[in-house]
Amino acid sequence: MEYTNLGRTGLSVSRLCLGTMNFGPETSEADSFAIMDRALEHGINFFDTANVYGWKLGEGVTEQIVGRWLAQGGGRREKVVLATKVFGRMGDWPNERGLSARHIIRACEDSLRRLQTETIDLYQMHHVSRETPWEEIWQAMETLVAQGKVVYVGSSNFAGWHLARAQESAARRHFLGLVSEQSIYNLLTRHIELEVVPAALEYGIGIIPWSPLHGGLLSGVLRKMASGQGSRGTKGRSADGLAAHRETIEAYEKLSADLGHEPTNVALAWLLSRPGVTAPIIGPRTMDQLDSALGALEVEFDKATLGRLDELFPPVGQGGPGPEAWAW
């Protein structure tokens, strides 16, 4: 396993982050335990979850599964950099959602209880709150850090200007502020290259890409369909994406075959090569999916291959950051 620093911090995290969103709804608790144990065997020390995962209002199903796994001991908690999130609706009353100081503090207490731990290493805002002033958000986060309940604070689904506002507000309070931003980022979705990535690089915020395979479309979906295997890429929104990008996906799978690598690993390796990226989130439903993802660390690209990927999956505008991506 390879390791890197999380943003500008001294914290070392694996170049692949284990996403747990499937634990509960798609993957049984026993299989989830086995996947987390295998992740540690592979050297993956960065685990990501959220209080809303499990999709049963207020229950935190996935956090509970992770918590019962951690409670087995054996050094599990000590080895894991544990990340979870706050923002989503956790009840029917108006203050059981969002980023008010009241909800942040109560949601943190609830996550700690479900995770059966005393500290959350990375507490991430799952979405921006347009109603809550940054002074209130940082006051709550500072309290949690001072109490030892949170170590670092991150964001998710923020725009570049949100990152800037957050950091400038934190700096005025002499607070570390954000150390990571979790954004949708993959070969088919490159919008964050315009302003989120430049802002993150400027402020030392590590990028944690979610949906690195674009709902399964970059995982070899056409080959799986041809062999009769089921695939996420044949369902719902992914099916619509496949219809829109079928020729591109065909060319991409051929390029991956020519390179001698699985499409999944090419997609992950491309993200690992991007500026500012700390660790893509892999969300395995099975042990095989976890094991196979490790191959991404062995993929290296030459300039010609990177150029071909840009041809197949063009960046937004003229590529790179704004304003040059759309202006002179």
PDB file of C-alpha atoms in Angstrom, residues 12 15-16 38 52 56 78 97 113 116 148 155 173 176 181 189 201 204 221 236 250 255 257 260-261 266 291 305 321:
ATOM      1  CA  SER A  12      -0.804   9.605   6.766  1.00  0.00           C
ATOM      2  CA  ARG A  15      -4.001   6.125  -1.357  1.00  0.00           C
ATOM      3  CA  LEU A  16      -7.283   4.187  -1.483  1.00  0.00           C
ATOM      4  CA  ARG A  38      -9.168  -7.556   4.487  1.00  0.00           C
ATOM      5  CA  VAL A  52     -27.201   8.713   6.906  1.00  0.00           C
ATOM      6  CA  LYS A  56     -33.176   4.127   7.580  1.00  0.00           C
ATOM      7  CA  GLU A  78      -5.882   2.304  16.479  1.00  0.00           C
ATOM      8  CA  ARG A  97     -30.533  18.093   9.888  1.00  0.00           C
ATOM      9  CA  ARG A 113     -22.093   6.311  20.149  1.00  0.00           C
ATOM     10  CA  GLN A 116     -18.334   2.959  19.610  1.00  0.00           C
ATOM     11  CA  GLY A 148     -11.171  15.652  21.738  1.00  0.00           C
ATOM     12  CA  SER A 155     -16.199  19.025   3.563  1.00  0.00           C
ATOM     13  CA  ARG A 173     -10.458  32.407  14.134  1.00  0.00           C
ATOM     14  CA  LEU A 176      -7.101  24.885  11.034  1.00  0.00           C
ATOM     15  CA  GLU A 181     -12.994  17.959   0.296  1.00  0.00           C
ATOM     16  CA  THR A 189     -17.352  13.958 -14.368  1.00  0.00           C
ATOM     17  CA  LEU A 201      -4.509  23.161  -3.963  1.00  0.00           C
ATOM     18  CA  GLY A 204      -3.893  22.628   1.148  1.00  0.00           C
ATOM     19  CA  VAL A 221     -19.690  -2.734 -17.786  1.00  0.00           C
ATOM     20  CA  GLY A 236     -31.298   3.309 -13.222  1.00  0.00           C
ATOM     21  CA  GLU A 250     -16.438   0.764 -25.702  1.00  0.00           C
ATOM     22  CA  LEU A 255      -7.842   0.979 -24.289  1.00  0.00           C
ATOM     23  CA  ALA A 257      -7.412  -4.106 -22.509  1.00  0.00           C
ATOM     24  CA  GLY A 260      -3.310  -4.907 -19.868  1.00  0.00           C
ATOM     25  CA  HIS A 261      -5.309  -3.546 -16.925  1.00  0.00           C
ATOM     26  CA  VAL A 266      -7.412   2.439 -15.024  1.00  0.00           C
ATOM     27  CA  ASP A 291      -8.999  -7.201  -3.795  1.00  0.00           C
ATOM     28  CA  THR A 305      -2.147   7.292 -22.722  1.00  0.00           C
ATOM     29  CA  PRO A 321      -8.757  25.614 -14.107  1.00  0.00           C
TER      30      PRO A 321
END
